[in-house]
Short mmCIF file of C-alpha atoms in Angstrom, two decimals:
data_model
loop_
_atom_site.label_atom_id
_atom_site.label_comp_id
_atom_site.label_asym_id
_atom_site.label_seq_id
_atom_site.Cartn_x
_atom_site.Cartn_y
_atom_site.Cartn_z
CA UNK A 238 107.01 97.78 -127.18
CA UNK A 239 109.18 99.76 -124.77
CA UNK A 240 107.46 98.08 -121.80
CA UNK A 241 108.13 94.63 -123.28
CA UNK A 242 111.82 95.43 -123.79
CA UNK A 243 112.04 96.77 -120.23
CA UNK A 244 110.54 93.57 -118.76
CA UNK A 245 112.86 91.32 -120.78
CA UNK A 246 115.89 93.40 -119.79
CA UNK A 247 114.87 93.32 -116.12
CA UNK A 248 114.55 89.52 -116.11
CA UNK A 249 117.92 89.16 -117.84
CA UNK A 250 119.63 91.53 -115.39
CA UNK A 251 118.24 89.70 -112.37
CA UNK A 252 119.30 86.30 -113.67
CA UNK A 253 122.81 87.57 -114.52
CA UNK A 254 123.14 88.83 -110.94
CA UNK A 255 122.75 85.28 -109.56
CA UNK A 256 126.09 83.62 -108.69
CA UNK A 257 127.56 81.13 -111.18
CA UNK A 258 127.05 78.21 -108.76
CA UNK A 259 123.30 78.81 -108.56
CA UNK A 260 120.93 75.93 -109.17
CA UNK A 261 118.79 76.36 -112.28
CA UNK A 262 115.45 74.62 -112.86
CA UNK A 263 112.69 75.04 -115.42
CA UNK A 264 109.33 73.42 -116.02
CA UNK A 265 105.58 73.78 -116.59
CA UNK A 266 103.34 75.68 -114.18
CA UNK A 267 99.52 75.50 -114.06
CA UNK A 268 96.82 76.63 -111.67
CA UNK A 269 93.66 78.58 -111.04
CA UNK A 270 93.07 82.17 -110.04
CA UNK A 271 90.10 83.82 -108.38
CA UNK A 272 89.98 87.49 -109.28
CA UNK A 273 87.82 90.54 -108.80
CA UNK A 274 87.93 94.31 -109.21
CA UNK A 275 88.47 96.51 -106.18
CA UNK A 276 86.24 99.49 -106.93
CA UNK A 277 86.94 103.05 -105.83
CA UNK A 278 85.72 106.56 -106.57
CA UNK A 279 82.51 108.48 -106.01
CA UNK A 280 80.38 106.03 -108.02
CA UNK A 281 81.74 102.82 -106.49
CA UNK A 282 78.69 102.52 -104.22
CA UNK A 283 76.54 102.08 -107.33
CA UNK A 284 78.36 98.91 -108.39
CA UNK A 285 79.05 95.51 -106.86
CA UNK A 286 82.03 93.42 -107.92
CA UNK A 287 82.04 89.62 -107.53
CA UNK A 288 84.77 87.04 -108.06
CA UNK A 289 85.36 85.02 -111.22
CA UNK A 290 87.66 82.00 -111.48
CA UNK A 291 89.83 80.99 -114.42
CA UNK A 292 92.79 78.89 -115.56
CA UNK A 293 96.40 80.04 -115.62
CA UNK A 294 99.32 78.20 -117.17
CA UNK A 295 102.80 78.62 -118.60
CA UNK A 296 106.49 78.04 -117.93
CA UNK A 297 108.55 78.85 -114.84
CA UNK A 298 112.33 79.16 -114.36
CA UNK A 299 114.11 79.27 -110.99
CA UNK A 300 117.63 80.21 -109.87
CA UNK A 301 118.51 79.36 -106.27
CA UNK A 302 121.77 79.92 -104.40
CA UNK A 303 122.77 76.74 -102.53
CA UNK A 304 123.02 76.71 -98.72
CA UNK A 305 121.49 80.15 -98.10
CA UNK A 306 118.21 79.26 -99.86
CA UNK A 307 117.72 82.60 -101.61
CA UNK A 308 116.97 82.97 -105.29
CA UNK A 309 114.76 84.32 -108.04
CA UNK A 310 112.00 82.79 -110.10
CA UNK A 311 110.29 84.14 -113.18
CA UNK A 312 107.37 82.83 -115.24
CA UNK A 313 105.62 83.49 -118.52
CA UNK A 314 101.95 82.75 -117.92
CA UNK A 315 98.64 82.97 -119.71
CA UNK A 316 96.05 84.19 -117.24
CA UNK A 317 92.60 85.78 -117.14
CA UNK A 318 91.38 88.33 -114.62
CA UNK A 319 88.16 90.27 -114.16
CA UNK A 320 84.90 90.40 -112.26
CA UNK A 321 81.16 89.91 -112.39
CA UNK A 322 80.15 93.57 -112.26
CA UNK A 323 76.60 94.51 -111.21
CA UNK A 324 75.10 97.96 -111.66
CA UNK A 325 72.96 98.46 -108.53
CA UNK A 326 71.03 101.33 -110.15
CA UNK A 327 69.44 99.34 -112.99
CA UNK A 328 70.39 95.79 -111.77
CA UNK A 329 72.24 95.02 -115.01
CA UNK A 330 75.17 92.62 -114.80
CA UNK A 331 78.14 91.85 -117.01
CA UNK A 332 81.16 89.58 -116.73
CA UNK A 333 84.16 91.78 -117.40
CA UNK A 334 87.34 89.80 -118.03
CA UNK A 335 90.69 90.30 -119.69
CA UNK A 336 93.24 87.74 -120.90
CA UNK A 337 96.91 88.49 -120.33
CA UNK A 338 100.37 87.19 -120.92
CA UNK A 339 101.80 87.83 -117.48
CA UNK A 340 105.44 87.86 -116.37
CA UNK A 341 105.85 87.60 -112.57
CA UNK A 342 109.36 87.99 -111.14
CA UNK A 343 109.85 86.95 -107.52
CA UNK A 344 112.51 87.00 -104.86
CA UNK A 345 112.23 83.60 -103.16
CA UNK A 346 113.48 82.15 -99.87
CA UNK A 347 113.44 78.42 -99.07
CA UNK A 348 114.07 77.00 -95.62
CA UNK A 349 114.34 73.54 -94.10
CA UNK A 350 112.21 71.95 -91.40
CA UNK A 351 113.36 69.28 -88.92
CA UNK A 352 112.53 65.66 -89.82
CA UNK A 353 110.73 66.47 -93.10
CA UNK A 354 113.52 68.62 -94.56
CA UNK A 355 114.80 65.79 -96.75
CA UNK A 356 111.68 65.75 -98.93
CA UNK A 357 109.71 68.93 -98.18
CA UNK A 358 110.83 72.57 -98.07
CA UNK A 359 108.57 75.56 -97.36
CA UNK A 360 109.22 78.80 -99.23
CA UNK A 361 108.01 82.39 -99.32
CA UNK A 362 108.24 84.85 -102.19
CA UNK A 363 107.30 88.34 -103.30
CA UNK A 364 107.76 90.50 -106.36
CA UNK A 365 106.20 92.44 -109.24
CA UNK A 366 104.36 91.12 -112.27
CA UNK A 367 103.92 92.69 -115.68
CA UNK A 368 100.81 91.75 -117.67
CA UNK A 369 100.18 92.39 -121.38
CA UNK A 370 96.59 92.21 -122.64
CA UNK A 371 95.91 89.63 -125.37
CA UNK A 372 92.09 89.54 -125.31
CA UNK A 373 89.02 90.80 -123.48
CA UNK A 374 85.26 90.57 -123.01
CA UNK A 375 84.19 94.00 -121.81
CA UNK A 376 80.82 95.68 -122.24
CA UNK A 377 80.64 98.59 -124.70
CA UNK A 378 80.68 101.27 -122.02
CA UNK A 379 83.95 100.04 -120.56
CA UNK A 380 87.48 99.86 -121.84
CA UNK A 381 90.46 98.03 -120.40
CA UNK A 382 94.16 98.78 -120.21
CA UNK A 383 96.72 97.13 -122.50
CA UNK A 384 99.31 96.83 -119.71
CA UNK A 385 98.99 96.18 -116.00
CA UNK A 386 101.45 95.89 -113.12
CA UNK A 387 100.89 94.20 -109.78
CA UNK A 388 102.67 93.14 -106.59
CA UNK A 389 102.42 89.48 -105.53
CA UNK A 390 103.20 87.79 -102.21
CA UNK A 391 102.96 84.06 -101.66
CA UNK A 392 103.89 80.93 -99.76
CA UNK A 393 104.38 77.35 -100.84
CA UNK A 394 105.87 73.91 -100.37
CA UNK A 395 108.45 72.13 -102.49
CA UNK A 396 108.34 68.31 -102.53
CA UNK A 397 111.33 66.13 -103.46
CA UNK A 398 113.13 69.16 -104.96
CA UNK A 399 110.83 69.19 -108.01
CA UNK A 400 107.12 69.74 -107.29
CA UNK A 401 106.13 73.20 -106.01
CA UNK A 402 102.63 73.98 -104.73
CA UNK A 403 102.07 77.69 -104.06
CA UNK A 404 99.37 80.18 -103.18
CA UNK A 405 99.62 83.93 -103.64
CA UNK A 406 97.69 87.18 -103.46
CA UNK A 407 98.18 89.94 -106.01
CA UNK A 408 97.41 93.66 -105.89
CA UNK A 409 97.00 95.53 -109.16
CA UNK A 410 98.77 98.90 -108.94
CA UNK A 411 96.77 100.78 -111.56
CA UNK A 412 93.32 100.84 -113.13
CA UNK A 413 92.38 97.57 -114.83
CA UNK A 414 89.27 99.04 -116.45
CA UNK A 415 87.89 102.45 -117.32
CA UNK A 416 84.70 103.98 -118.68
CA UNK A 417 84.60 105.30 -122.23
CA UNK A 418 82.87 108.36 -120.75
CA UNK A 419 85.56 110.62 -119.22
CA UNK A 420 83.20 112.00 -116.54
CA UNK A 421 82.25 108.51 -115.34
CA UNK A 422 85.86 107.41 -115.63
CA UNK A 423 86.98 110.05 -113.15
CA UNK A 424 84.34 108.90 -110.64
CA UNK A 425 84.87 105.13 -110.82
CA UNK A 426 87.93 102.95 -111.15
CA UNK A 427 88.67 99.26 -110.77
CA UNK A 428 91.95 97.63 -109.72
CA UNK A 429 92.64 93.91 -110.02
CA UNK A 430 92.82 91.70 -106.95
CA UNK A 431 93.51 87.98 -107.33
CA UNK A 432 94.13 84.82 -105.33
CA UNK A 433 96.15 82.27 -107.30
CA UNK A 434 97.01 78.62 -106.55
CA UNK A 435 99.58 76.92 -108.78
CA UNK A 436 101.53 73.70 -109.19
CA UNK A 437 104.91 73.66 -110.94
CA UNK A 438 107.16 70.73 -111.77
CA UNK A 439 110.76 71.85 -112.24
CA UNK A 440 113.53 69.80 -113.85
#
């Protein structure tokens, strides 16, 4: 609960810091992510992690300061992350995935290009995301975390001041999954890594 309140307060504080003449837009955002687990620890050589793909969707809001092209966007998204995890010792496999409500908050910069600037604007962005678990499909010997943070960086194109196509890469900052066994847990950890492509239409 405290983490949820912190995230809401952070979004509110960032939006209040935007000047009064900022441009505000809001609209739906959908896409696909390709995620995996980056394995570390003494036992990581005994496992192989492969990508899984899934849908992501939600709502995005954007505040931009005119002329200088700097602003903030924030989204509330349903997303799923995980991995096809193979045990190389006994050749067993399991798809480990977790569903989240994720709140990414990004600092964004838009810039104009000659000739095409009237209808197309590139942008870059970066920022943290806060993900709250809402469901999972983990094997019995694993457990997942109820809260995850990550850092995202991305690039995109805005068309006709409404449609935004973006691609980003995200690094999970903490363990996304753990073993129930404490000894195994200390020797193997998995952190989320994800490529995400989205389309948003802002009004």
